[in-house]
Short mmCIF file of C-alpha atoms in Angstrom, two decimals:
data_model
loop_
_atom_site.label_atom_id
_atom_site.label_comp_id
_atom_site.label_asym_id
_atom_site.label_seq_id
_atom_site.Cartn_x
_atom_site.Cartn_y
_atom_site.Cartn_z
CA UNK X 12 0.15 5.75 -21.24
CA UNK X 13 -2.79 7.37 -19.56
CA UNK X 14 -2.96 7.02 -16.01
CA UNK X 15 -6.72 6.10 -14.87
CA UNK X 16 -7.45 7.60 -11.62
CA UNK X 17 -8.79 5.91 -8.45
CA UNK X 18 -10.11 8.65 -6.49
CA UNK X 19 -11.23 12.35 -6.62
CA UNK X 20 -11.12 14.85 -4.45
CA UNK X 21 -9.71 17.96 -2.60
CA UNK X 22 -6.24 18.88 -1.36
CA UNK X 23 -6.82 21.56 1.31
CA UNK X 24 -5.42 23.60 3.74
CA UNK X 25 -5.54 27.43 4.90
CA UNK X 26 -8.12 28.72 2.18
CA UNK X 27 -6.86 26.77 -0.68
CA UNK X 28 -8.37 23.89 -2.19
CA UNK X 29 -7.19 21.99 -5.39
CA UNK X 30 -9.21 19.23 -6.97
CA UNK X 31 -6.85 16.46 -7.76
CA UNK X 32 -7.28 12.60 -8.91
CA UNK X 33 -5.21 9.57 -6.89
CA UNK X 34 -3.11 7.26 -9.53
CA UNK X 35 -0.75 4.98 -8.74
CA UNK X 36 2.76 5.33 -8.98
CA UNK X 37 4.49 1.93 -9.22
CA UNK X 38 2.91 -1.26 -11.09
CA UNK X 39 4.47 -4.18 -7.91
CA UNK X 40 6.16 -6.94 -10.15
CA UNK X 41 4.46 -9.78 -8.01
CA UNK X 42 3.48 -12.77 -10.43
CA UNK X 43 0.06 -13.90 -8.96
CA UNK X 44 -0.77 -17.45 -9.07
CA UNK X 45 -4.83 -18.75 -8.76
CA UNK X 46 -5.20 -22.23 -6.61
CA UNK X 47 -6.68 -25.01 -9.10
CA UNK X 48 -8.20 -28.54 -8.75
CA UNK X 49 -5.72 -30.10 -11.60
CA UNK X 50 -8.80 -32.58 -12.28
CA UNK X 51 -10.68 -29.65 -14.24
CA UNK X 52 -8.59 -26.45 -13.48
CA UNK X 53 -11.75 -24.82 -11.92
CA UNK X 54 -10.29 -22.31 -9.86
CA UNK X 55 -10.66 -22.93 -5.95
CA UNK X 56 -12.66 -21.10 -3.54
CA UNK X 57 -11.88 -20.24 -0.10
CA UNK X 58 -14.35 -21.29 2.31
CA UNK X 59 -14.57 -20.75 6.41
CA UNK X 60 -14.54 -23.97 8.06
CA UNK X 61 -15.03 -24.86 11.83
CA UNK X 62 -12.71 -27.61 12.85
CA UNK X 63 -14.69 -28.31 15.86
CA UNK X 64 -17.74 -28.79 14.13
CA UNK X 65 -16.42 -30.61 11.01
CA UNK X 66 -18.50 -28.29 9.10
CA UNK X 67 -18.22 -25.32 6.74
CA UNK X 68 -19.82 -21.63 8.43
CA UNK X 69 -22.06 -19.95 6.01
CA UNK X 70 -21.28 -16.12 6.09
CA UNK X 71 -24.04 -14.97 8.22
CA UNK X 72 -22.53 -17.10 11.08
CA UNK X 73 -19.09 -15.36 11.01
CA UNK X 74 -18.52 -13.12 13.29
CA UNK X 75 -15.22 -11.00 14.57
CA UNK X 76 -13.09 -11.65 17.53
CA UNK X 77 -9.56 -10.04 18.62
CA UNK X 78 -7.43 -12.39 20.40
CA UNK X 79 -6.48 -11.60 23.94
CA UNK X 80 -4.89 -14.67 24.70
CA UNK X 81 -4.69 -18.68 22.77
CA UNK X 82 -8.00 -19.44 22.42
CA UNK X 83 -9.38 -16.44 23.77
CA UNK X 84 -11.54 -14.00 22.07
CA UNK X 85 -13.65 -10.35 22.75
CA UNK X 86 -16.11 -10.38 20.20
CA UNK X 87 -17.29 -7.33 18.44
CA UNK X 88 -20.10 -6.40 16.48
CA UNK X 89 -20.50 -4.49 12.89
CA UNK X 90 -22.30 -2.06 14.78
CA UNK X 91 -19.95 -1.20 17.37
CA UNK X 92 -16.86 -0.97 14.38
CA UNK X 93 -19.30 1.45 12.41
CA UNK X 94 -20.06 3.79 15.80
CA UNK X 95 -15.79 4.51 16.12
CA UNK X 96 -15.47 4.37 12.37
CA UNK X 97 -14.36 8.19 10.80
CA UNK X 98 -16.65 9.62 8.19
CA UNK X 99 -15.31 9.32 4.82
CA UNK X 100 -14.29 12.28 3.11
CA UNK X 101 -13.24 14.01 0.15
CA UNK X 102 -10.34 15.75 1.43
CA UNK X 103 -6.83 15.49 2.15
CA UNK X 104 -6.56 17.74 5.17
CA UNK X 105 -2.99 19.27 4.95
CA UNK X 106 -2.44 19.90 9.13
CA UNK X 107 1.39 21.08 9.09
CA UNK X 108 4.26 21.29 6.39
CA UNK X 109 7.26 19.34 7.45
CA UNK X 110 10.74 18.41 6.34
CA UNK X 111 10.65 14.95 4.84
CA UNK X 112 14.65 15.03 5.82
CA UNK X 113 13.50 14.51 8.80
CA UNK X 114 11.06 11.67 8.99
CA UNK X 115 12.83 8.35 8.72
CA UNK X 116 12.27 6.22 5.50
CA UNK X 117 11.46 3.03 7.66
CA UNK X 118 7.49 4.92 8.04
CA UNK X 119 6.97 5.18 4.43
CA UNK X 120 4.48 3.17 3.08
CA UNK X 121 2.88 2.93 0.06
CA UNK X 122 3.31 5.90 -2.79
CA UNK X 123 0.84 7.42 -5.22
CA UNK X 124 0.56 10.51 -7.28
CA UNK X 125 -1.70 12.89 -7.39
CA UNK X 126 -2.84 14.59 -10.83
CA UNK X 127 -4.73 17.90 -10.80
CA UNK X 128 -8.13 18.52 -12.25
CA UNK X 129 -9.94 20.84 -14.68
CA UNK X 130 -9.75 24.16 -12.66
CA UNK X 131 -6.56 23.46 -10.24
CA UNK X 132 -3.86 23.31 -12.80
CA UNK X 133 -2.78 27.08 -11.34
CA UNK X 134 -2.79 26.37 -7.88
CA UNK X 135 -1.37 22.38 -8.24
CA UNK X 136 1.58 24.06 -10.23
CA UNK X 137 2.16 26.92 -7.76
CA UNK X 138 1.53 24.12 -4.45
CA UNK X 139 4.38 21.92 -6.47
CA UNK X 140 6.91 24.82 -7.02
CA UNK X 141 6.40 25.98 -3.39
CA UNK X 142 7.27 22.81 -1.69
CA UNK X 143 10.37 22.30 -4.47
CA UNK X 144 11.89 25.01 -3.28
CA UNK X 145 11.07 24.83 0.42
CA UNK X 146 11.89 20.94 0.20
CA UNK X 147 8.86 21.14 2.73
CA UNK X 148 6.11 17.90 2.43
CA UNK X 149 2.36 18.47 3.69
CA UNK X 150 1.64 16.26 6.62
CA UNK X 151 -2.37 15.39 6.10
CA UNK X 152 -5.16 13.29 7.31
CA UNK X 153 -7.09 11.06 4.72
CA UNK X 154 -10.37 9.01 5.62
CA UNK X 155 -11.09 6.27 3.54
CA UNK X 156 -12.67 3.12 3.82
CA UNK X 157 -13.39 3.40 7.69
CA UNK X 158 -9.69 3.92 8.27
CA UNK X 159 -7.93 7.26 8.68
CA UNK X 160 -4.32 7.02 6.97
CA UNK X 161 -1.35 9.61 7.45
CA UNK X 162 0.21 10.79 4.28
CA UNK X 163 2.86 13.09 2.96
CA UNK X 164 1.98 14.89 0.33
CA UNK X 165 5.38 16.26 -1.66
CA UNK X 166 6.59 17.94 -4.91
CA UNK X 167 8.72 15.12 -7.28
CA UNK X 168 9.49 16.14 -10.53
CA UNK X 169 6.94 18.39 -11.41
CA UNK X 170 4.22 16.49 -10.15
CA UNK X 171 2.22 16.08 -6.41
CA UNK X 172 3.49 12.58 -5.14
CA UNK X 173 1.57 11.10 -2.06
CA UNK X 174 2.92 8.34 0.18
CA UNK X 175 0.87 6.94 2.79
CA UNK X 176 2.92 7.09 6.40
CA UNK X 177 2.92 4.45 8.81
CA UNK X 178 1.34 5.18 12.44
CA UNK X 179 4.40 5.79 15.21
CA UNK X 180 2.52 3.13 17.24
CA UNK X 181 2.94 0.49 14.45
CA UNK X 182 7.55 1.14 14.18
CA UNK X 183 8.70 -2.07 15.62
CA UNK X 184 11.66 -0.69 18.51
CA UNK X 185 15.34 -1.67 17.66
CA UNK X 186 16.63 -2.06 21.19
CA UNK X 187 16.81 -5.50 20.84
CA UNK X 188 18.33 -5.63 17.41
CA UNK X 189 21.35 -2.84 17.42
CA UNK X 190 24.33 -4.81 19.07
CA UNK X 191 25.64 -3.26 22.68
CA UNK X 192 28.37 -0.68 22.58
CA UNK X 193 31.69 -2.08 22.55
CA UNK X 194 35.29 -0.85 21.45
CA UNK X 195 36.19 -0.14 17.46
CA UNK X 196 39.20 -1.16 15.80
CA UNK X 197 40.39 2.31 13.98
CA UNK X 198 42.51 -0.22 11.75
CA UNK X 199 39.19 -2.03 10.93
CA UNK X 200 37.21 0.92 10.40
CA UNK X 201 39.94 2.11 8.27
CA UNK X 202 39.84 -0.88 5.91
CA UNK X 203 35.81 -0.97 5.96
CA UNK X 204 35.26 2.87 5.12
CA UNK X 205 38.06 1.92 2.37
CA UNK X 206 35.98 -1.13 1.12
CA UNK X 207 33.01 1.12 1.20
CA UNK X 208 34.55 3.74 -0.66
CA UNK X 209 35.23 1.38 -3.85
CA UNK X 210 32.03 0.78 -4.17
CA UNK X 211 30.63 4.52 -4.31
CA UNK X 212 27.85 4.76 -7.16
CA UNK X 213 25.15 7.05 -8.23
CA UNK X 214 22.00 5.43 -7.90
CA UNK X 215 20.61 3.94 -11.27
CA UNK X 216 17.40 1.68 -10.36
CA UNK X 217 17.50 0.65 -14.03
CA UNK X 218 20.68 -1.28 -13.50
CA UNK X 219 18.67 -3.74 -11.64
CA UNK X 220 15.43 -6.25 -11.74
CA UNK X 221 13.43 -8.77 -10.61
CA UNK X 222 15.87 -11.80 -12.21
CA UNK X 223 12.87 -14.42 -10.73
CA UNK X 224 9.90 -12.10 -12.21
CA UNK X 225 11.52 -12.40 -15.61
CA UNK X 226 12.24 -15.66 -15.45
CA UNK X 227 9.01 -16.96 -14.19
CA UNK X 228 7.58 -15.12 -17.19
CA UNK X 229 9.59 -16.04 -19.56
CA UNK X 230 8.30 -19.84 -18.32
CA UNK X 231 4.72 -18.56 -18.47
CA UNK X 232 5.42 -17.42 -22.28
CA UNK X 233 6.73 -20.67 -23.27
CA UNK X 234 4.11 -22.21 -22.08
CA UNK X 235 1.75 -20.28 -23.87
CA UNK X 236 3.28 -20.84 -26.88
CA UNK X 237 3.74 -24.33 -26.72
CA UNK X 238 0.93 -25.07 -24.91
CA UNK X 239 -1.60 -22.76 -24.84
CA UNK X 240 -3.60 -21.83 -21.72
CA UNK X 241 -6.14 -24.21 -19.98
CA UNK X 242 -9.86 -23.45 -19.52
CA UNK X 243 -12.15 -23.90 -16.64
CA UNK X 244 -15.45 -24.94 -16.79
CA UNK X 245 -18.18 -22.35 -17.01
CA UNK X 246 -19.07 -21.30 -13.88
CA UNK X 247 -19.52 -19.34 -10.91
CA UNK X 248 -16.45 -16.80 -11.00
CA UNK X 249 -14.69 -16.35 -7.31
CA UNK X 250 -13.32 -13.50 -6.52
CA UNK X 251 -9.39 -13.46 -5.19
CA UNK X 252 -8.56 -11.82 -1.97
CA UNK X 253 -6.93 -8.16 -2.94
CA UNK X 254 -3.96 -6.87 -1.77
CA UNK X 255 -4.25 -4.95 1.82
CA UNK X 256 -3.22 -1.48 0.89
CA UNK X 257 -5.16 1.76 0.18
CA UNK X 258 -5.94 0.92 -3.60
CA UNK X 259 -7.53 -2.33 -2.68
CA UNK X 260 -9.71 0.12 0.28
CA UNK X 261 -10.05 2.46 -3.04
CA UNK X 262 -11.02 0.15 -5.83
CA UNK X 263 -14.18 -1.52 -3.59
CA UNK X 264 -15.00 1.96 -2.56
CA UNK X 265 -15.54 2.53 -6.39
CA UNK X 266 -17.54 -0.38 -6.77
CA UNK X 267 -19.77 0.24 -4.28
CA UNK X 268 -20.54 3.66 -5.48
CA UNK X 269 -20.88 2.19 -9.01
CA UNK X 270 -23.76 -0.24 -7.40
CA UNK X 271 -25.80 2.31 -5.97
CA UNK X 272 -26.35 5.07 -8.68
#
């Protein structure tokens, strides 16, 4: 199946540059559901409303706050968000090479691939052999969508695979979840590491799925077949709020571009 690509660019570092694409690299199994009034199965719109006022707030009377306190807001302007915003780029700035044996699997975020263009097939096959054999990831800096994200770039299976890396500021500390030092049975560590041992298997993802996915589906294709599906009435169409990850930043990125050629 071809992959379609959601961004273009350049990975660098040193004197090399290789023109790649972005693609994703897992499909999430979510079923998505759309909110409708069961009178006429119009689909529902989200609107801001002011419970003080009683009254919906039309979009040029919304502005942003962060909460300091209940009830407590610091406002802040488009402007002042834009003046501390990065400049986007077209780069994936490779800073250091790192073993990803070392960085714990709790900052991984969201993965991607990363296909080479016309014209960096050579280098994208060399930069993928290199880090096989090194088992070394590039550490890099990507600006997109007024946000800078930290990502791993990494050889898997012939390919470039890039997973976006979660800030050490945003790793929730475990002090208050591991339990407090205390003595161990050997006789009960004896019979866990035995339990444990009976259960040793190499992993095989395809053993396993969503059991709720399918069955919600296989609902949905009843339904259709017995059924059919219902129609709204023609209309204004709403737009759904996106998912808050880097191809949601990507895709309206695109769009925007798209609307001002």
């Amino acid at each position: 199946m071809a992959v379609q690509g959601i961004w273009s660019g350049t990975i660098s570092f040193s004197l090399v540059a290789i023109p790649v694409q972005l693609v994703k690299a897992v499909n999430p199994g979510r079923v998505s559901f759309r909110l409708l009034h069961d009178k006429d199965y119009s689909p529902l719109a989200r609107r801001m409303f002011c419970p003080k006022q009683e009254k919906m707030v039309p979009p040029e009377e919304i502005v942003r706050g962060y909460e300091i306190a209940p009830d407590r807001y610091l406002p802040i302007t488009d402007e002042e968000l834009e003046s501390v915003s990065p400049e986007r780029s077209r780069t994936i700035e490779i800073v250091e090479f790192i073993d990803m044996n070392e960085v714990d699997p709790v900052y991984y975020d969201h993965p991607y691939y990363l296909v080479p263009l016309k014209g960096g097939e050579k280098p994208y096959r060399l930069l993928v052999e290199i880090m096989r054999r090194t088992n070394r990831a590039g550490l890099a800096k990507f600006v997109l969508a007024e946000r800078e994200y930290l990502v791993a770039v990494k050889s898997r299976e012939g390919a470039l695979a890039l997973t976006t890396l979660h800030y050490h500021d945003e790793i929730l500390s475990d002090e208050d979840i591991s339990p407090k030092e205390g003595k161990v049975e050997a006789l009960e560590m004896g019979r866990m590491k035995k339990s444990i041992k009976t259960m040793m298997a190499d992993f095989n993802p395809g053993k396993y799925a969503d059991e709720r996915r399918e069955k919600v589906m296989a609902i949905l294709k009843r339904k259709a077949k017995e059924k059919g599906a219902v129609e709204a009435p023609a209309g204004e169409n709403v737009e759904g709020e996106g998912p808050p990850d880097l191809i949601a930043a990507l895709e309206d990125i695109m769009r925007d571009v798209k609307k001002n050629r």
